[in-house]
Tab-separated table of C-alpha atoms and ligand atoms in Angstrom:
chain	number	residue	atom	x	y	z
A	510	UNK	CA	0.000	0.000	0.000
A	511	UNK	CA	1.136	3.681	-0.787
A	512	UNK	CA	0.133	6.617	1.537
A	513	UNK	CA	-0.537	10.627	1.129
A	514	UNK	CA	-1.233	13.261	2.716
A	515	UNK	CA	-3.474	16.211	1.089
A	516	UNK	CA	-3.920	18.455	3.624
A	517	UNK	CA	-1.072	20.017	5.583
A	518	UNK	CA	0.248	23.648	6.881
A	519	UNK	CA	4.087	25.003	6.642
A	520	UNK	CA	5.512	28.315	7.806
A	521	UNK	CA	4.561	30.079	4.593
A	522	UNK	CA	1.190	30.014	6.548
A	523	UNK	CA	0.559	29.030	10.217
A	524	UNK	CA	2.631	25.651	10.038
A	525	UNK	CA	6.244	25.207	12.250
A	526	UNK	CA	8.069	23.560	9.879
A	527	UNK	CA	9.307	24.975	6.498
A	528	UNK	CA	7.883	24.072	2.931
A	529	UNK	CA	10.768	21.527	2.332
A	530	UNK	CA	11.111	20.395	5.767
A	531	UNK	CA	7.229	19.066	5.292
A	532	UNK	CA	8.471	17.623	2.474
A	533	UNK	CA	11.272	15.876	4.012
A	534	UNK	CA	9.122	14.613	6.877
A	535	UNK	CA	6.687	13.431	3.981
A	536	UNK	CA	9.577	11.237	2.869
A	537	UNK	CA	10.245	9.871	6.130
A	538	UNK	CA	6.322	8.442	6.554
A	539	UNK	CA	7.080	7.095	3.557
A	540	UNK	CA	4.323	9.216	1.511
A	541	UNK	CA	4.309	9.022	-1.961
A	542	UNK	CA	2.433	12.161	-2.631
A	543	UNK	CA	1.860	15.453	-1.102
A	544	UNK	CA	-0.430	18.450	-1.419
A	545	UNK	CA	0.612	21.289	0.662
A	546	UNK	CA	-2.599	23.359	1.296
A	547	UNK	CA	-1.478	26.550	3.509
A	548	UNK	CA	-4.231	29.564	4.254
A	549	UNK	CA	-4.479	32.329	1.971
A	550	UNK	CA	-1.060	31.518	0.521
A	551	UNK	CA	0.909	29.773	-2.189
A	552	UNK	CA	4.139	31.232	-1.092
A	553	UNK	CA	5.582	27.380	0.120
A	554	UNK	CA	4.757	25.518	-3.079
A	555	UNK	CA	7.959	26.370	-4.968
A	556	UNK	CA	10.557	25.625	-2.904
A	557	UNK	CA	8.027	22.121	-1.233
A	558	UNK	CA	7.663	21.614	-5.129
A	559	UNK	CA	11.769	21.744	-5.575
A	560	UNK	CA	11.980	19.365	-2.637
A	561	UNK	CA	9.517	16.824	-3.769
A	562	UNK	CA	11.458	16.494	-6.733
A	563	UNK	CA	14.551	15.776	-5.143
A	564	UNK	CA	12.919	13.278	-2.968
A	565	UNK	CA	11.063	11.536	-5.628
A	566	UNK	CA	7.727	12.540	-4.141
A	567	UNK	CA	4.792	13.808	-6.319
A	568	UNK	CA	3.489	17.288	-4.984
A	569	UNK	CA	0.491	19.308	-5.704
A	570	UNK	CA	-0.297	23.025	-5.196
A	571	UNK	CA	-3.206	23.756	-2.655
A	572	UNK	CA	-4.474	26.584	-0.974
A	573	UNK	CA	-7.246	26.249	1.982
A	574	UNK	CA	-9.540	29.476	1.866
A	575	UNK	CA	-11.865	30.216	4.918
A	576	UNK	CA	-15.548	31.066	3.581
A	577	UNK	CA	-18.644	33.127	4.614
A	578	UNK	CA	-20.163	30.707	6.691
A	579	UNK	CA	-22.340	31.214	9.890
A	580	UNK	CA	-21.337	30.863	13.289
A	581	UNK	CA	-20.582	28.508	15.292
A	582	UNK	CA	-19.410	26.361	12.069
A	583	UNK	CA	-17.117	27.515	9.568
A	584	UNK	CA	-16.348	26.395	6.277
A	585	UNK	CA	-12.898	26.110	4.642
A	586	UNK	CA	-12.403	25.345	0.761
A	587	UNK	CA	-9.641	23.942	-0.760
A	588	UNK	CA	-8.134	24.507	-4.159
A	589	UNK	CA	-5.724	21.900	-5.453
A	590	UNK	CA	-3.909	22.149	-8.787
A	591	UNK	CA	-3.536	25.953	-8.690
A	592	UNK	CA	-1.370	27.882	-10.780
A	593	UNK	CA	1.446	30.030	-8.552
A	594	UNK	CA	1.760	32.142	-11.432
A	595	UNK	CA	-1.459	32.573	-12.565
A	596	UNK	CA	-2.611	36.490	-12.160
A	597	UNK	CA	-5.950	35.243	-11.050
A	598	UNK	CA	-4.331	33.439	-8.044
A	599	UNK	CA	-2.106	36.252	-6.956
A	600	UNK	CA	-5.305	38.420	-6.774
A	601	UNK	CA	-6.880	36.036	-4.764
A	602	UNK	CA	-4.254	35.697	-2.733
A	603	UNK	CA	-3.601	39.918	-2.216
A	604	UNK	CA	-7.609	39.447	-1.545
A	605	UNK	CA	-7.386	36.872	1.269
A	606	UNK	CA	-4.878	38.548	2.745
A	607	UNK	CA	-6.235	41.852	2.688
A	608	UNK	CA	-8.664	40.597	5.200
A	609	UNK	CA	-6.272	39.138	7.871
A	610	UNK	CA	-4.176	42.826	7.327
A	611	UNK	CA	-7.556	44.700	8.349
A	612	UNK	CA	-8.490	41.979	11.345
A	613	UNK	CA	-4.856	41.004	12.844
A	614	UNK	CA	-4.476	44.860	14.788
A	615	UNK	CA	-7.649	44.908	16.477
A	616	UNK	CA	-7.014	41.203	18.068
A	617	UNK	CA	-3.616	42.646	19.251
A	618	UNK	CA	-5.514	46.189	19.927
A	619	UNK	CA	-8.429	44.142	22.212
A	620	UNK	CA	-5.476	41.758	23.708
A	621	UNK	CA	-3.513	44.554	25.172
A	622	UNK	CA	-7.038	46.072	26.340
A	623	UNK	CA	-7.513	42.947	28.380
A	624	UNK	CA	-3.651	43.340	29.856
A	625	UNK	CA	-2.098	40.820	27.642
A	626	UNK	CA	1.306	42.805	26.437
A	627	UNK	CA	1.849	41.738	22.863
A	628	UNK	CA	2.425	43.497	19.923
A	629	UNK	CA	1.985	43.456	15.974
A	630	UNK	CA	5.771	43.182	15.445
A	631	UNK	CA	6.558	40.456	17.957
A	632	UNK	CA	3.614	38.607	15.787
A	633	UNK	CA	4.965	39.276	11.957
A	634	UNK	CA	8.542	38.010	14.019
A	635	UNK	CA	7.446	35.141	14.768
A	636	UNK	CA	5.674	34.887	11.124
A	637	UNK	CA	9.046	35.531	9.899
A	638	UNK	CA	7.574	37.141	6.714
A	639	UNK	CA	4.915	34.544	6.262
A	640	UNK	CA	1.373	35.040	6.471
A	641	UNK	CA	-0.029	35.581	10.128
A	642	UNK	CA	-2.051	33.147	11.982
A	643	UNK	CA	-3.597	32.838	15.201
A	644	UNK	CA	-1.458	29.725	15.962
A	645	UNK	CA	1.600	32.125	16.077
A	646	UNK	CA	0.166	34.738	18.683
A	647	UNK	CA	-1.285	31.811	20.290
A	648	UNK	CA	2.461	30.373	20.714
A	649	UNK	CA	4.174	33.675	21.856
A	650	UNK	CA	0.950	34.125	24.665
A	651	UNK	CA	2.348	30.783	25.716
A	652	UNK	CA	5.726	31.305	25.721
A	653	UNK	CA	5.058	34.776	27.429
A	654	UNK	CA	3.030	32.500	30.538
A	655	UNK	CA	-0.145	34.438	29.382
A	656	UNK	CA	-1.701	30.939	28.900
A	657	UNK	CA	-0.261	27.230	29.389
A	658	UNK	CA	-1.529	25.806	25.734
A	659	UNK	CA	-2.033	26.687	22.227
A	660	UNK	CA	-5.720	25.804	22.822
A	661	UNK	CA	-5.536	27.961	25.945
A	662	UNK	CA	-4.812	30.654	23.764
A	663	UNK	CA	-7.771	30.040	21.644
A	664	UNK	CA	-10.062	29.258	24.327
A	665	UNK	CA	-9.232	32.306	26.890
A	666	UNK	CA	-8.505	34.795	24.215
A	667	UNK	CA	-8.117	34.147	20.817
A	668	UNK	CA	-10.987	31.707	19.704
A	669	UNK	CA	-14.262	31.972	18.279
A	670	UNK	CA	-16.461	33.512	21.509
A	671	UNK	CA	-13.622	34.738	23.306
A	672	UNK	CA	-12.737	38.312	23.998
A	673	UNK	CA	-10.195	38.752	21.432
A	674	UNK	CA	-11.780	37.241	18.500
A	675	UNK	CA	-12.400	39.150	15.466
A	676	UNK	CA	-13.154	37.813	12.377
A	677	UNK	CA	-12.068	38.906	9.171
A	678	UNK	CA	-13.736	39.425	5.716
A	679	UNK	CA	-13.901	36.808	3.719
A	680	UNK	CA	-15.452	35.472	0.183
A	681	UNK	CA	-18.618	33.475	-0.121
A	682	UNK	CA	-18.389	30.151	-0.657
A	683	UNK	CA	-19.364	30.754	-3.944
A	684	UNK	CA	-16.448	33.464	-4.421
A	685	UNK	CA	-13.880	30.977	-3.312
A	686	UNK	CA	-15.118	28.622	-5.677
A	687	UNK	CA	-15.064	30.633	-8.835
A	688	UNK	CA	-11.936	32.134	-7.771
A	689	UNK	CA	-9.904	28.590	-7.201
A	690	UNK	CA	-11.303	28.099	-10.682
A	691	UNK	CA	-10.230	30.900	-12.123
A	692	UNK	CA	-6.809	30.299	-10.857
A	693	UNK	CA	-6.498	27.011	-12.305
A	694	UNK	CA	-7.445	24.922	-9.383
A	695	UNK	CA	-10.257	22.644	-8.190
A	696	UNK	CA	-12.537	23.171	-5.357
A	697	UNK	CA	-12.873	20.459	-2.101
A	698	UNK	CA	-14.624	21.111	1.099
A	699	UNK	CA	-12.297	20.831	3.454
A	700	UNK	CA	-13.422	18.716	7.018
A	701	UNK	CA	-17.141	18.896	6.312
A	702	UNK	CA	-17.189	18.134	10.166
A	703	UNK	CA	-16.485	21.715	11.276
A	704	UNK	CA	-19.790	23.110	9.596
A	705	UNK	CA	-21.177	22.114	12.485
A	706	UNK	CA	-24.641	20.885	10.802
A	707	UNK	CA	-27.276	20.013	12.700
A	708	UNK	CA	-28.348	17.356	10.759
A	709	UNK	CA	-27.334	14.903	7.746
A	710	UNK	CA	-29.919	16.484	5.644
A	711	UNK	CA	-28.463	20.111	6.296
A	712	UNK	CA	-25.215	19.098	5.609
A	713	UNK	CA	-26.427	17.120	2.174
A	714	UNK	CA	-28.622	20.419	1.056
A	715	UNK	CA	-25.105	22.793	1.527
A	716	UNK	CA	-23.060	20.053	-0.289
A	717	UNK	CA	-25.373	20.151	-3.402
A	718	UNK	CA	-25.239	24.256	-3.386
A	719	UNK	CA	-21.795	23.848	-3.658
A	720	UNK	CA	-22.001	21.251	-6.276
A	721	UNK	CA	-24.193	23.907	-8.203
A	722	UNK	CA	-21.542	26.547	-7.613
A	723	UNK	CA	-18.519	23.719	-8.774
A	724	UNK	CA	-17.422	21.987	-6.409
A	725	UNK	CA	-15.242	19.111	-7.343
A	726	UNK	CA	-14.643	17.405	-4.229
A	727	UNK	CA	-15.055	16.544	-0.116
A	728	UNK	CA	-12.183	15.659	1.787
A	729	UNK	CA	-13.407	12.348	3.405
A	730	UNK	CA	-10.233	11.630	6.028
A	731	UNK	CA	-9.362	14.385	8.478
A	732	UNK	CA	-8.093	14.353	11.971
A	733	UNK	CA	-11.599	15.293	12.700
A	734	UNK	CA	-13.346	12.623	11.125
A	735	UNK	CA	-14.180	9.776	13.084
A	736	UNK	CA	-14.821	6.228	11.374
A	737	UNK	CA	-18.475	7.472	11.074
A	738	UNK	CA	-18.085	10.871	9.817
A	739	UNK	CA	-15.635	9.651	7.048
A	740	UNK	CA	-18.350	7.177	5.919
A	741	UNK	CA	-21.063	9.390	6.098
A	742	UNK	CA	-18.939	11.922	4.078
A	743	UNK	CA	-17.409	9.214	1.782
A	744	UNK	CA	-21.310	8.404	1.111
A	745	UNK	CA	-22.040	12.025	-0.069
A	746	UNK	CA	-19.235	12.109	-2.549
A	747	UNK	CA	-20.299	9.049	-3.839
A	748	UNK	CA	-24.026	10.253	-4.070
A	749	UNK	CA	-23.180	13.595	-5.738
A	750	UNK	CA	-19.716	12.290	-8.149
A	751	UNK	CA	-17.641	14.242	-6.286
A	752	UNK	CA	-13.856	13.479	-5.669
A	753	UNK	CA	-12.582	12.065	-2.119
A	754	UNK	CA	-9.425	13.402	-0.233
A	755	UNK	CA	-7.844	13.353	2.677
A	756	UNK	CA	-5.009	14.629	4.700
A	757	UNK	CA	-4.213	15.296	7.960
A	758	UNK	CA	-4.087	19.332	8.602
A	759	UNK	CA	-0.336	18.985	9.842
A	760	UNK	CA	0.695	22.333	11.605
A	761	UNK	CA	4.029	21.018	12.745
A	762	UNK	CA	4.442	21.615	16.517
A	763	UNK	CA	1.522	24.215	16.777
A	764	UNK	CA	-0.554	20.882	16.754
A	765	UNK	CA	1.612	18.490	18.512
A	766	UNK	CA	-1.001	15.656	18.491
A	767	UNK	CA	-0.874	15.645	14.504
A	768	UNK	CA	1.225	13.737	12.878
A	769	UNK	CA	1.798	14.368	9.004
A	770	UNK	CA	0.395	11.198	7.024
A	771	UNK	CA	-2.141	10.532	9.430
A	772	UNK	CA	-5.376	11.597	10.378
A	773	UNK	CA	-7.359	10.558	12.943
A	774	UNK	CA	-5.411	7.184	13.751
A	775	UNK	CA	-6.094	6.629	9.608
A	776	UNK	CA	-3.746	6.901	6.481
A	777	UNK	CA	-4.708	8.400	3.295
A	778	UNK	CA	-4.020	6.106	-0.008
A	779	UNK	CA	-2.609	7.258	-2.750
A	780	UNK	CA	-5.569	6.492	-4.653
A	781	UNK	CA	-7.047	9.698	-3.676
A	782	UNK	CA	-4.194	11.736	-5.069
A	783	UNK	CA	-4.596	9.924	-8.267
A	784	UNK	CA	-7.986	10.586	-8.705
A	785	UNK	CA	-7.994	13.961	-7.700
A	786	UNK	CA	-5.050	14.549	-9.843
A	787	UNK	CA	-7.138	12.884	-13.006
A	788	UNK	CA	-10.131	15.379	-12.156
A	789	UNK	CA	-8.185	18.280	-12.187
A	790	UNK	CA	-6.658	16.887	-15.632
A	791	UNK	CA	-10.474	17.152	-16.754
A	792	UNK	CA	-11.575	20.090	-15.748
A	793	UNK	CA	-8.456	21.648	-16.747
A	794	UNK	CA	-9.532	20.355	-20.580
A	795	UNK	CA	-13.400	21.339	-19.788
A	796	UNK	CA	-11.771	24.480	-18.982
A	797	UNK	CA	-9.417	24.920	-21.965
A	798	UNK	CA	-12.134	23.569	-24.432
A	799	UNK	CA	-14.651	26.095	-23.614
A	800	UNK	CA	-11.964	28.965	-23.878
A	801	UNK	CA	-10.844	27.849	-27.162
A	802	UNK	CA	-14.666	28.523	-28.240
B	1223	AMP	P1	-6.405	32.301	11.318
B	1223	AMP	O1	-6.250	31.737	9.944
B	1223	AMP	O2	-5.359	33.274	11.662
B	1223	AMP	O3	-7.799	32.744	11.606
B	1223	AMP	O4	-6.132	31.051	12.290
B	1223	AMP	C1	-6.736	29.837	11.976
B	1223	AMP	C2	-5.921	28.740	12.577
B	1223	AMP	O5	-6.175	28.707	13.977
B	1223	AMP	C3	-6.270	27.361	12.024
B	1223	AMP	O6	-5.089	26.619	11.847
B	1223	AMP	C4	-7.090	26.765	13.117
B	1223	AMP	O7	-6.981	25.367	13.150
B	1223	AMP	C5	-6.503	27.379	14.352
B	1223	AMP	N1	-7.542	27.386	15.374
B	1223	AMP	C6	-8.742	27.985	15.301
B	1223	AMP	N2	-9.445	27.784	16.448
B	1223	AMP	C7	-8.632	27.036	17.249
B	1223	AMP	C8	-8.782	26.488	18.578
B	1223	AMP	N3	-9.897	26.668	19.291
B	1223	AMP	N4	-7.745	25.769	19.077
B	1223	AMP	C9	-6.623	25.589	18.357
B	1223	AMP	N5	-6.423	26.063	17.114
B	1223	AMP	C10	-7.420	26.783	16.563
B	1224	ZN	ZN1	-3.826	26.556	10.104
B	1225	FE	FE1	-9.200	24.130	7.881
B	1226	FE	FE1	-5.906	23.290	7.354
C-alpha cells in the first residue's frame, strides 16, 4: 500500500516547519504524494515543489480558503492544482490577505485592552515574513506565561467567543469557488465536520449548493473525522460524483497531536491523489475547451 497526505500547513502560513522540511518529513512516513494546502497563501509551493522532486515525491499546489459561513461552524475550501503564477491566483491571494491585514491589529488592539502585552511586530517576528495566523500569537501568549496551551490561547482569548476574536472578511463560498477556478485549481470542502450541521440532511442540502456553484470534491479523512463521519462523508461524494481526499491538517508543533500522514489514527491512499489529480486533468480540458470557443 502507498500513503498521502493532502492536507497540511508550513511556515509560509501558520505551520512550524518549512515548505521543504514538510516535504522531508513526507519522505520519512514514507508518503508518496503530497499536497501542501497553507491559508491564503501559495508562497511554500515552490521551494516544497523543488523538494519533492529531489525526494522523488509527487506534490500538488493547494491553498485552503476560509468562507462566509455562519457561526458557530465555519467552512474552509480547498483549491488543489492551482497555478502560482497565474494572475488570477495572486489576486486572490492579495484578496485573502487583505482581510487578515484589516483583522490582525484589532485582536492585538483588544489583547492589550484585556492586559495581555503583545504586539503586531513580535507577531509578523514570529511569522518571519509569512502570512499571520492565530497559531503564532497563540504560541508567543504561551511562551510569554499568558496561557499554558495553544488551545488555551484560543479558548481564553483568541478563539471563536472569546474576547479577542475578530473575524475577518472573507469570500462566499461561492467566491472561493469561482476564484480557485479561475486560478487554475479545483474546489474540495475541506473537514465537512467543522460546519457544524445540525443534521445529515443540512449538511447534504449545503453540499449540493456547492455542487451547483462547482465543487469538485469533499475531503473524506481528516483528523476530525471519526470512522463514522468519514463514511457518512465518503457516502455524499459518492451520491453527488464528487472526488474524495484526505489529509491530515499537519501544523508542525503548533498541533503536537498531529502527525503528518495521518489523520485521525487513519492513512490516506494514494488512490485519492490519483484521482484527484485525473479530475483536475479534466476540468483543466473542460476548462481549456470552452476557452478555445
Ligand atoms: P487564522 O487563519 O489566523 O484565523 O487562524 C486559523 C488557525 O487557527 C487554524 O489553523 C485553526 O486550526 C486554528 N484554530 C482555530 N481555532 C482554534 C482552537 N480553538 N484551538 C486551536 N487552534 C485553533
Ligand atoms: Zn492553520
Ligand atoms: Fe481548515
Ligand atoms: Fe488546514
Amino acid at each position: 500500500m502507498s500513503f498521502v497526505d493532502l492536507h497540511c500547513h508550513s511556515t509560509a502560513s501558520d505551520g512550524t516547519l518549512a515548505p521543504r522540511d514538510v516535504v522531508r518529513l513526507a519522505k520519512q512516513n514514507n508518503l508518496t504524494a503530497l499536497a501542501l494546502t497553507d491559508h491564503d497563501t501559495v508562497a511554500g509551493c515552490e521551494e516544497a515543489g523543488d523538494e519533492a522532486k529531489k525526494l522523488g515525491i509527487d506534490f500538488l499546489c493547494g491553498i485552503e480558503i476560509s468562507a462566509e459561513f455562519p457561526h458557530p461552524g465555519t467552512m474552509h475550501i480547498l483549491g488543489y492544482g492551482v497555478d502560482p503564477n497565474n494572475p488570477a491566483l495572486k489576486n486572490l491571494t492579495e484578496t485573502l490577505l487583505a482581510g487578515r491585514d484589516n483583522r490582525n491589529p484589532r485582536i492585538v488592539a483588544k489583547l492589550n485592552e484585556t492586559g495581555v502585552a503583545v504586539t503586531m511586530e513580535e507577531w509578523e517576528n514570529e511569522a518571519k515574513g509569512n502570512v499571520l495566523g492565530r497559531p503564532q500569537l497563540a504560541a508567543i501568549l504561551m511562551r510569554k506565561g499568558y496561557v499554558s496551551s495553544i488551545k488555551q490561547a484560543f479558548d481564553k482569548y483568541i478563539g471563536q467567543g472569546a474576547p479577542a476574536y475578530f473575524d475577518k472578511e472573507r469570500l462566499t463560498p461561492r467566491q472561493a469557488l469561482e476564484r480557485i477556478g479561475a486560478a487554475g485549481g479545483i474546489a474540495v470542502l475541506a473537514h465537512p465536520i467543522q460546519l457544524r450541521t445540525e443534521n445529515d440532511a443540512q449538511l447534504e442540502t449545503i453540499v449540493k449548493n456547492l455542487v451547483d456553484d462547482g465543487l469538485a470534491g469533499l475531503e473524506i479523512i481528516h483528523s476530525d473525522h471519526d470512522a463514522a463521519w468519514v463514511e457518512k462523508v465518503s457516502r455524499l461524494a459518492d451520491k453527488h460524483g464528487l472526488v474524495k481526499t484526505g489529509g491530515s491538517d499537519f501544523h508542525g508543533s503548533n498541533k503536537k497531536d498531529i502527525n503528518l500522514g495521518i489523520a485521525n489514527g487513519r492513512r490516506i491512499p494514494r488512490e485519492l491523489f490519483d484521482r484527484l489529480i485525473e479530475r483536475h486533468r479534466q476540468s483543466r480540458q473542460k476548462t481549456s475547451g470552452t476557452t478555445m470557443g
